XYZ file of C-alpha atoms in Angstrom:
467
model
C 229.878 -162.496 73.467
C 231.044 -164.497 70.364
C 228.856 -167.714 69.673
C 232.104 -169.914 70.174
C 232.429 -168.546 73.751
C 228.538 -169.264 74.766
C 227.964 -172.824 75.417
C 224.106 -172.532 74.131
C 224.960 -171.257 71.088
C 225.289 -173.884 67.733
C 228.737 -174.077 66.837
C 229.489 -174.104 63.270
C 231.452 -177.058 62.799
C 230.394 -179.681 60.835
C 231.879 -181.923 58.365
C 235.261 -180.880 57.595
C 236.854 -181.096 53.754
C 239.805 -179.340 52.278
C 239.692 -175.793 50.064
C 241.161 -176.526 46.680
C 244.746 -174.829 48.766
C 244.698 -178.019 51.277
C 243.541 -175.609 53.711
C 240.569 -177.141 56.384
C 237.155 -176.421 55.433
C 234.000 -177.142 57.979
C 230.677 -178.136 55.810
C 227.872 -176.001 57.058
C 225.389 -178.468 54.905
C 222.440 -176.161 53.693
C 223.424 -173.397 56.054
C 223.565 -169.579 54.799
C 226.069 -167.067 55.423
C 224.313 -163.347 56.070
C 227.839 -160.734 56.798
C 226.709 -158.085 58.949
C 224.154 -157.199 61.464
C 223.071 -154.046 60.919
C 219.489 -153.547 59.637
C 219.837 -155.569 56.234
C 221.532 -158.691 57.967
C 218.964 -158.852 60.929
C 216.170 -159.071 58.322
C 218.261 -161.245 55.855
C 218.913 -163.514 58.891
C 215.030 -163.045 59.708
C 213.510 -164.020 56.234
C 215.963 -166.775 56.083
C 215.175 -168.431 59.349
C 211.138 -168.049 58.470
C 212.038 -170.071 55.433
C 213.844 -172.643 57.476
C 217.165 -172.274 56.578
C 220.429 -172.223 59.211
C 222.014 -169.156 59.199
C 225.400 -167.961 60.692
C 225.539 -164.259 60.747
C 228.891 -162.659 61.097
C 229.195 -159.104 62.452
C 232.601 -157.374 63.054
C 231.451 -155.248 65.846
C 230.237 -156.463 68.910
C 226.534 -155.532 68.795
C 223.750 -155.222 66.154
C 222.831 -152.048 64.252
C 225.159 -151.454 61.616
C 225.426 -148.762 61.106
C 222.959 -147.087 63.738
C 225.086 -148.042 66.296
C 227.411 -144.838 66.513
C 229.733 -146.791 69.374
C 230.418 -148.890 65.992
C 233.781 -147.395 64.215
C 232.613 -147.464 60.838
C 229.302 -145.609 62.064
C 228.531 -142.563 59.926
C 226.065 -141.805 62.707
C 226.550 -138.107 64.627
C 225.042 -137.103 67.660
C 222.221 -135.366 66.327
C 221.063 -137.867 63.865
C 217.385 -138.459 63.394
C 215.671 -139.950 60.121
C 215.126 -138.159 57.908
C 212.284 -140.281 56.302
C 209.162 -141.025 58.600
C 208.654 -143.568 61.041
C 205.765 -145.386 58.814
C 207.817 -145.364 55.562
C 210.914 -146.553 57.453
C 209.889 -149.370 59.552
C 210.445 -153.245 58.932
C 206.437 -153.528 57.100
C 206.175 -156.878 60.352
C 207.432 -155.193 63.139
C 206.056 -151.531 63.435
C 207.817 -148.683 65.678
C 206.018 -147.584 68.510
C 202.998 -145.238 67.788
C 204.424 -142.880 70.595
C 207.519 -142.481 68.676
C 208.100 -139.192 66.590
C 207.566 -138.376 63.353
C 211.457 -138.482 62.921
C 213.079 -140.792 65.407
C 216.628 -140.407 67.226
C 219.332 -142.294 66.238
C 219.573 -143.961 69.651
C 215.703 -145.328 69.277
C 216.425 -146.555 66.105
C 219.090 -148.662 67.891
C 216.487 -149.812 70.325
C 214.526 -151.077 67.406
C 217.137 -152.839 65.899
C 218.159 -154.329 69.273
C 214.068 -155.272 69.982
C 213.927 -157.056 66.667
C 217.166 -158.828 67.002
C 215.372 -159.803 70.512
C 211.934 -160.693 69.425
C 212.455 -162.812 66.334
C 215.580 -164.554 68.138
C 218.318 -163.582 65.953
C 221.261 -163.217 68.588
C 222.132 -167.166 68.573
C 222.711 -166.904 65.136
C 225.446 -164.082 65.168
C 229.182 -164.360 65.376
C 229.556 -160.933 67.742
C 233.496 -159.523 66.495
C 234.114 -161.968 63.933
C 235.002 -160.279 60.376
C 234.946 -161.703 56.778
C 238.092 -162.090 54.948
C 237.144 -163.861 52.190
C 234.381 -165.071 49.915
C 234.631 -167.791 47.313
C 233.070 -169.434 44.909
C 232.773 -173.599 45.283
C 231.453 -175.983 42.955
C 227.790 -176.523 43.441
C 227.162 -172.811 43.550
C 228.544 -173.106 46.839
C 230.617 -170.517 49.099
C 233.602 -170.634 50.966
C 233.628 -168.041 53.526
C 237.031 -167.135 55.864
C 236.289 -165.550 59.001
C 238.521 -164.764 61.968
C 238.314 -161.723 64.990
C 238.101 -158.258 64.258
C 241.673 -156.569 64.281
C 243.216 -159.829 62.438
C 244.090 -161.405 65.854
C 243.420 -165.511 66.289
C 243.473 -167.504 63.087
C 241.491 -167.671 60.499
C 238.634 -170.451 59.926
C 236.879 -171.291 56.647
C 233.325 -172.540 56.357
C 230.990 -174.174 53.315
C 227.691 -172.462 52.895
C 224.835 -173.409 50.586
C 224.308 -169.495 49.887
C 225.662 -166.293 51.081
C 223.816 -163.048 51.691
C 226.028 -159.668 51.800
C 224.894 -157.152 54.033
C 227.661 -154.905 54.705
C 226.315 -151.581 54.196
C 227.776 -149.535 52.069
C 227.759 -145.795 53.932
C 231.096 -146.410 56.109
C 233.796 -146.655 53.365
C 234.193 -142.394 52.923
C 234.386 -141.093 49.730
C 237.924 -138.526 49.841
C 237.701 -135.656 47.037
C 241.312 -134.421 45.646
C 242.446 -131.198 45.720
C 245.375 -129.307 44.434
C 247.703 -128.383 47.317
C 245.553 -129.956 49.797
C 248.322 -131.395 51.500
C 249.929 -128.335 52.438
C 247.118 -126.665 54.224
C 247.911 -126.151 57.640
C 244.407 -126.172 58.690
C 242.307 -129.080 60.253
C 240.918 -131.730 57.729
C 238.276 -134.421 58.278
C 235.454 -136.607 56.708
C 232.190 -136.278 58.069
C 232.290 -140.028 58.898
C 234.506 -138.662 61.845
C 232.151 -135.932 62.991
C 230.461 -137.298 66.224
C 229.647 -133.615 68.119
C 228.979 -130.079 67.586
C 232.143 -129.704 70.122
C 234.210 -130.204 66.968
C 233.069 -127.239 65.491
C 232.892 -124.964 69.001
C 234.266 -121.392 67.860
C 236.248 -122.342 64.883
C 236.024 -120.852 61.509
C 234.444 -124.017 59.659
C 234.347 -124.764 55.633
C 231.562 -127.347 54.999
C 232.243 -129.095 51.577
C 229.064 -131.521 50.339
C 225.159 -130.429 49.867
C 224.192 -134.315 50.837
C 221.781 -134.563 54.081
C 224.558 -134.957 55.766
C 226.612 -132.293 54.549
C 223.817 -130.125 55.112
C 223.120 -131.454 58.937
C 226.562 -130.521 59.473
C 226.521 -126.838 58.405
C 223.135 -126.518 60.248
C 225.204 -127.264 63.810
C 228.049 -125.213 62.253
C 225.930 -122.152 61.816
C 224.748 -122.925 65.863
C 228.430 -123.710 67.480
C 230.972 -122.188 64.998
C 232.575 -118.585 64.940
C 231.899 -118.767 61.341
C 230.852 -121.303 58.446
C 230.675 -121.446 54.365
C 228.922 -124.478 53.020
C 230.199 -125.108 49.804
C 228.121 -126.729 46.660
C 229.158 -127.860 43.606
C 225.657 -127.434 41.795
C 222.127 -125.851 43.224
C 219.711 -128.548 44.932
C 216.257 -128.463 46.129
C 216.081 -128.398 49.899
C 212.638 -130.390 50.923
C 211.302 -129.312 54.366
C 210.290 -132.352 56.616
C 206.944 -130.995 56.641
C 204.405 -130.208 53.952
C 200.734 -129.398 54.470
C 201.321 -130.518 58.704
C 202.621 -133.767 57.827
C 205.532 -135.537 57.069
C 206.490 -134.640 53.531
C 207.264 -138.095 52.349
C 203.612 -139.502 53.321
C 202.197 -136.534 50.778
C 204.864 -137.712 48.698
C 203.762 -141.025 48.735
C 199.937 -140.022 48.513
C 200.588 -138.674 45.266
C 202.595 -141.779 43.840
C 199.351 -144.199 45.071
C 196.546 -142.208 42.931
C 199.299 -142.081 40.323
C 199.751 -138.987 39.813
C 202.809 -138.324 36.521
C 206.004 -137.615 37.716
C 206.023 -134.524 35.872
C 203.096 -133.322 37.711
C 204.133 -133.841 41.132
C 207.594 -131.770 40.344
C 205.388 -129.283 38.912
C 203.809 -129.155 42.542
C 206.346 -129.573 44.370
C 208.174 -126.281 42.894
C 204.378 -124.501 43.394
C 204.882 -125.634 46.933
C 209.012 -124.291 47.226
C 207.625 -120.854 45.662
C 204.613 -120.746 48.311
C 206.779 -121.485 51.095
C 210.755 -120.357 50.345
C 210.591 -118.389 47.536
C 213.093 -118.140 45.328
C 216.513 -119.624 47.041
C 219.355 -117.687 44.940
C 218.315 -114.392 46.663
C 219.661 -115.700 49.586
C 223.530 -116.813 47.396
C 222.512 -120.654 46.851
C 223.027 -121.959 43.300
C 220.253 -122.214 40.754
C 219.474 -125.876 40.509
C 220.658 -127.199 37.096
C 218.153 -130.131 37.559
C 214.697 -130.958 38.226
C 213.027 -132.316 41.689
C 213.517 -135.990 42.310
C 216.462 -136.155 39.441
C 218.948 -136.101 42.677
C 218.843 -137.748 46.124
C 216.318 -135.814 48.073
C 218.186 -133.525 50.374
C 215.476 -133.283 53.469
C 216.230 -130.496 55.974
C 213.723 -127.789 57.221
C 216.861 -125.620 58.729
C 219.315 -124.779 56.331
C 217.140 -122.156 54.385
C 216.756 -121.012 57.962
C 219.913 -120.422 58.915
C 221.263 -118.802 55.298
C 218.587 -116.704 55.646
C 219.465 -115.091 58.905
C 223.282 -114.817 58.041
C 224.755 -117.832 59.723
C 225.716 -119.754 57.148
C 227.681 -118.524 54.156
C 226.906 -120.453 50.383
C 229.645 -120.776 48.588
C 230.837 -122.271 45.404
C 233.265 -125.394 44.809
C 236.570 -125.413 45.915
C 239.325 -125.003 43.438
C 242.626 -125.471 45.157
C 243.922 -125.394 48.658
C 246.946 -122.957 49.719
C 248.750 -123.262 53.158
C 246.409 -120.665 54.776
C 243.214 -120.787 52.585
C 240.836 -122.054 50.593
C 240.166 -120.991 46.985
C 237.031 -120.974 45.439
C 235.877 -121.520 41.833
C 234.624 -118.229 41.785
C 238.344 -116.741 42.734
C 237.763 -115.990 46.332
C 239.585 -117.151 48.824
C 238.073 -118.281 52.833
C 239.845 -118.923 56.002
C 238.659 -122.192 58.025
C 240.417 -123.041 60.610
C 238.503 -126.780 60.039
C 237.213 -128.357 56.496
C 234.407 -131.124 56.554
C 234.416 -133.191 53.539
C 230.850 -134.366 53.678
C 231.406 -136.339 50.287
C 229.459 -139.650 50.642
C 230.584 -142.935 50.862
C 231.606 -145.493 47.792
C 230.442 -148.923 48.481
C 232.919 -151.647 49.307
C 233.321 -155.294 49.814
C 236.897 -156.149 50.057
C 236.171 -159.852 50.834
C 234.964 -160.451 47.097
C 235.919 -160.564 43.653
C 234.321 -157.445 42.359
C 233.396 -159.197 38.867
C 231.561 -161.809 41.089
C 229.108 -158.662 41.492
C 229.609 -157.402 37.623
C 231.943 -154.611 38.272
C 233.704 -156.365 35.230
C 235.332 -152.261 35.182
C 236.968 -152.026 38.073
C 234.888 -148.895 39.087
C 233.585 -150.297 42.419
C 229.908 -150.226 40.754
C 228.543 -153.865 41.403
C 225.999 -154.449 38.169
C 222.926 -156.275 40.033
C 219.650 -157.078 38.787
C 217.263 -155.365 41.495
C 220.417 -154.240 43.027
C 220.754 -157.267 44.334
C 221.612 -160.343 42.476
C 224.767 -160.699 40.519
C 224.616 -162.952 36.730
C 226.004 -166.161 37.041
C 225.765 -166.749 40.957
C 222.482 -168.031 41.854
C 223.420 -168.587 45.228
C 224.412 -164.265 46.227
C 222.473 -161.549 47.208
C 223.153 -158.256 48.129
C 220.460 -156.835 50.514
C 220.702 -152.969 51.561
C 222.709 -151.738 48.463
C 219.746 -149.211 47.270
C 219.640 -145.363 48.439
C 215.612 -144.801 47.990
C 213.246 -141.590 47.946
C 211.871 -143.372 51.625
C 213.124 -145.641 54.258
C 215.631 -148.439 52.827
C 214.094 -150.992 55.531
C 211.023 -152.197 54.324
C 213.433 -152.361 50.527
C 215.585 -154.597 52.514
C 213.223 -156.944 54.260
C 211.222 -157.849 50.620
C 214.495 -158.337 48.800
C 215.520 -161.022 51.921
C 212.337 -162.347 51.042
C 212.964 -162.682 47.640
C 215.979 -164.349 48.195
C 214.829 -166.920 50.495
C 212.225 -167.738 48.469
C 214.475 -168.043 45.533
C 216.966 -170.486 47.998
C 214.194 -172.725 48.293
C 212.847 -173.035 44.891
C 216.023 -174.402 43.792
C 215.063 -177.134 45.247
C 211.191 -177.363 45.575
C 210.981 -176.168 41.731
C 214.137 -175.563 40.209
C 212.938 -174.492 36.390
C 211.637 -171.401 38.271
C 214.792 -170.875 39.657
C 216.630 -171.607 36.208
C 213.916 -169.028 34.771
C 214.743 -166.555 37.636
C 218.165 -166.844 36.956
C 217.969 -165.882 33.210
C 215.849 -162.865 34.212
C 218.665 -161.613 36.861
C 220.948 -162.160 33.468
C 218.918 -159.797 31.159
C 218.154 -157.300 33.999
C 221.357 -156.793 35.813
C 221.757 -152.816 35.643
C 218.102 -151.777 35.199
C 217.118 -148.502 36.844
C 214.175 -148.399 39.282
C 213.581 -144.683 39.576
C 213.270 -141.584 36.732
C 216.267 -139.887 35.681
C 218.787 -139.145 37.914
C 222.203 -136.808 37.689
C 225.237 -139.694 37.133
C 227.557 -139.382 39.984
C 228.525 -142.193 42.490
C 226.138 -140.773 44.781
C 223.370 -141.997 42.363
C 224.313 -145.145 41.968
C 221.886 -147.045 43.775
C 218.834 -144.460 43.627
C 215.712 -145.869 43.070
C 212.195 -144.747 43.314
C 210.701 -146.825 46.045
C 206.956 -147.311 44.693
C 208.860 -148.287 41.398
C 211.144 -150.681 43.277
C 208.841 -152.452 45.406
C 206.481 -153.171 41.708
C 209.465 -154.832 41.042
C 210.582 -156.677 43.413
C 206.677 -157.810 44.083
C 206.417 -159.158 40.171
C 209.413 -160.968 40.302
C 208.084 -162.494 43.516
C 204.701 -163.283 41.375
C 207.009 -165.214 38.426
C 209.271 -166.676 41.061
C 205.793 -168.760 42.381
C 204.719 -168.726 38.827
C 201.741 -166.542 39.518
């Protein structure tokens, strides 16, 4: 149910003024905009309310979630889906998971979660169910113009005045398409992985699985189960982590390490010791060489793939180089059959509602320039929350940098030379890197170590409340 349909619910009309185009404007006063209710918005719209601001949340689907919620249409989500970082280093750090959960939860209890928080902190009032954002613009006063209307374009469209605006979109729905030479002429099945729901799809067909991301990987795991045949293909060698290491979760021993500070060069050094113990060497089995070191890539976490190349199922292969009507050519000069290709490329962010310079991508690549990945030069007033892609759980990243931003919000105007001071900072910072190095692709662009970003985040906090 949309707010404007439920007669408990706080409409957002206020005082009405004109947009600089004559059209009407209602004056939400020191109300802030959060767009989207997946896991970012519902903590941005958390934080927000704790700091005693109004907030209208807008969400384009008709429940919370985001992206967890695979009845959503831009859900990446598949039926198998579980986390692949652990419950502790995943959770919202006030409102824990059950301790009867697994190690690795469901996609379906992570929905629960999401649905229990909305619940518990009483979010739902503030959320416009099936309302989507069409635009986003800058006001004088550092304030925001925001044009809403239904999902699917139908009804017209209505533009509110916020004192602030937080973005919370996501940015793993918008897929990422490779090109290929003669790709349009093969006469075979094509699809993203952001369309792959069940291991039905796959049933008995000859299957080409292109992308070594977790999902990529996931994919060629139910492949090897449910298809007559599959080839994963690569582009470079990667390390494959196993979920497990020493009987627990690998990213708690991960995380062990990075508390008693222990050099990054160290724990790769171990972490190959423990790959050698454990796997062995993995281009006996046909996988690539990695051309990089552990933790210069996104970590790829899956305990089965090694498995199931091991035992035949699945075939490594390298890139593609061209498509024909029948078959696939490789880089290598041979040629496969599928009857289906998965592109299991990623996602590129997007947020079609604002002026990409207003988030630095002065470029044109689609690569918002943020300080902490999350505020933009020259617009006090924005945040970003969710855009990072961390070695551990994003939500605990996402419920800090709502904090941050609330606390910044309110500053302006309890103590607003620490908020001129904070916003020279975001100036000088916008673009820094929070994690060692990592390979430059798109898929990188928002990787950062979370120990590393959490420092961060916690000393800007500190000069924020001039600590």
């Amino acid at each position: 149910m949309s707010p404007s349909t439920d007669p408990g619910h706080p409409q957002p009309e206020a005082t009405t003024l004109l947009t600089r185009d004559g059209r009407p404007v209602s004056d939400r006063g020191d109300t802030v905009c959060v767009i989207g209710a997946g896991a970012s918005g519902l903590t941005a719209a958390k934080n927000l309310k704790e700091h005693g601001f109004g907030v209208d949340c807008y969400e384009r689907e008709t429940g919370v979630g985001g992206a967890w919620n695979w009845r959503h249409d831009r859900s990446p989500v598949y039926a198998s889906t579980h986390l692949i970082s652990s419950r502790p280093f995943t959770q919202f750090p006030d409102f824990p998971m059950p301790d009867d959960w697994p190690d690795y939860p469901h996609h379906s209890q992570l929905l629960s979660y999401f649905e229990r928080y909305a619940d518990h902190f009483d979010l739902r009032q503030h959320i416009w169910f099936g309302t989507e954002v069409v635009r986003v613009e800058p006001v004088a006063g550092d304030r925001w113009d925001v044009t809403t209307r239904s999902t699917g374009g139908y009804g017209p469209e209505r533009t509110s005045r916020y004192a602030a605006v937080v973005v919370a979109n996501g940015h793993n729905w918008s897929p990422k398409l490779p090109r290929y030479e003669g790709l349009e002429e093969f006469r075979g099945e094509v699809m993203h992985a952001s369309s792959y729901k069940d291991p039905a799809q796959l049933r008995g067909k000859r299957v080409l699985v292109v992308g070594a991301g977790n999902t990529g990987c996931d994919i060629a795991v139910e492949a090897a189960q449910q298809a007559s045949h599959c080839w994963h293909s690569t582009r470079r060698g990667y390390w494959y982590a196993p979920k497990y290491v020493f009987g627990r979760p690998a990213d708690r021993v991960n995380d062990r390490l990075i508390a008693l500070r222990v050099p990054l060069r160290v724990r790769q050094w171990l972490y190959h010791w423990t790959l050698r113990l454990t796997v062995g060497d993995l281009t006996r089995f046909g996988l690539p060489k990695p051309d990089h070191r552990v933790y210069e890539t996104h970590p790829i976490v899956n305990s089965q793939l090694v498995y199931y190349v091991g035992h035949g199922e699945i075939t490594p292969v390298p890139d593609v180089a061209r498509f024909h009507a029948k078959a696939v050519e490789l880089t290598d000069g041979r040629e496969v059959d599928p009857e289906l290709v998965v592109f299991a490329t990623g996602y590129l962010p997007r947020f079609e509602f604002l002026d990409p310079a207003l988030l630095g991508d002065a470029d044109g690549s689609g690569r918002p320039r943020l300080w902490l990945n999350a505020f933009a030069s020259g617009q006090p007033t924005l945040a970003v929350v969710g855009l990072v892609q961390p070695d551990s759980g994003v939500f605990t990243l996402s419920h800090w940098q709502a904090v941050l931003f609330a606390r910044l919000l309110r500053q302006r105007v309890t103590r607003p030379e620490r908020a001129a001071a904070f916003a020279k900072r975001v100036a000088a910072g916008a673009g820094e890197r929070y994690s060692g190095r990592v390979k430059d692709s798109s898929r990188h662009w928002f990787e950062v170590g979370h120990a590393d970003y959490l420092r961060a985040v916690q000393r800007a906090l500190h000069q924020l409340e001039g600590k």
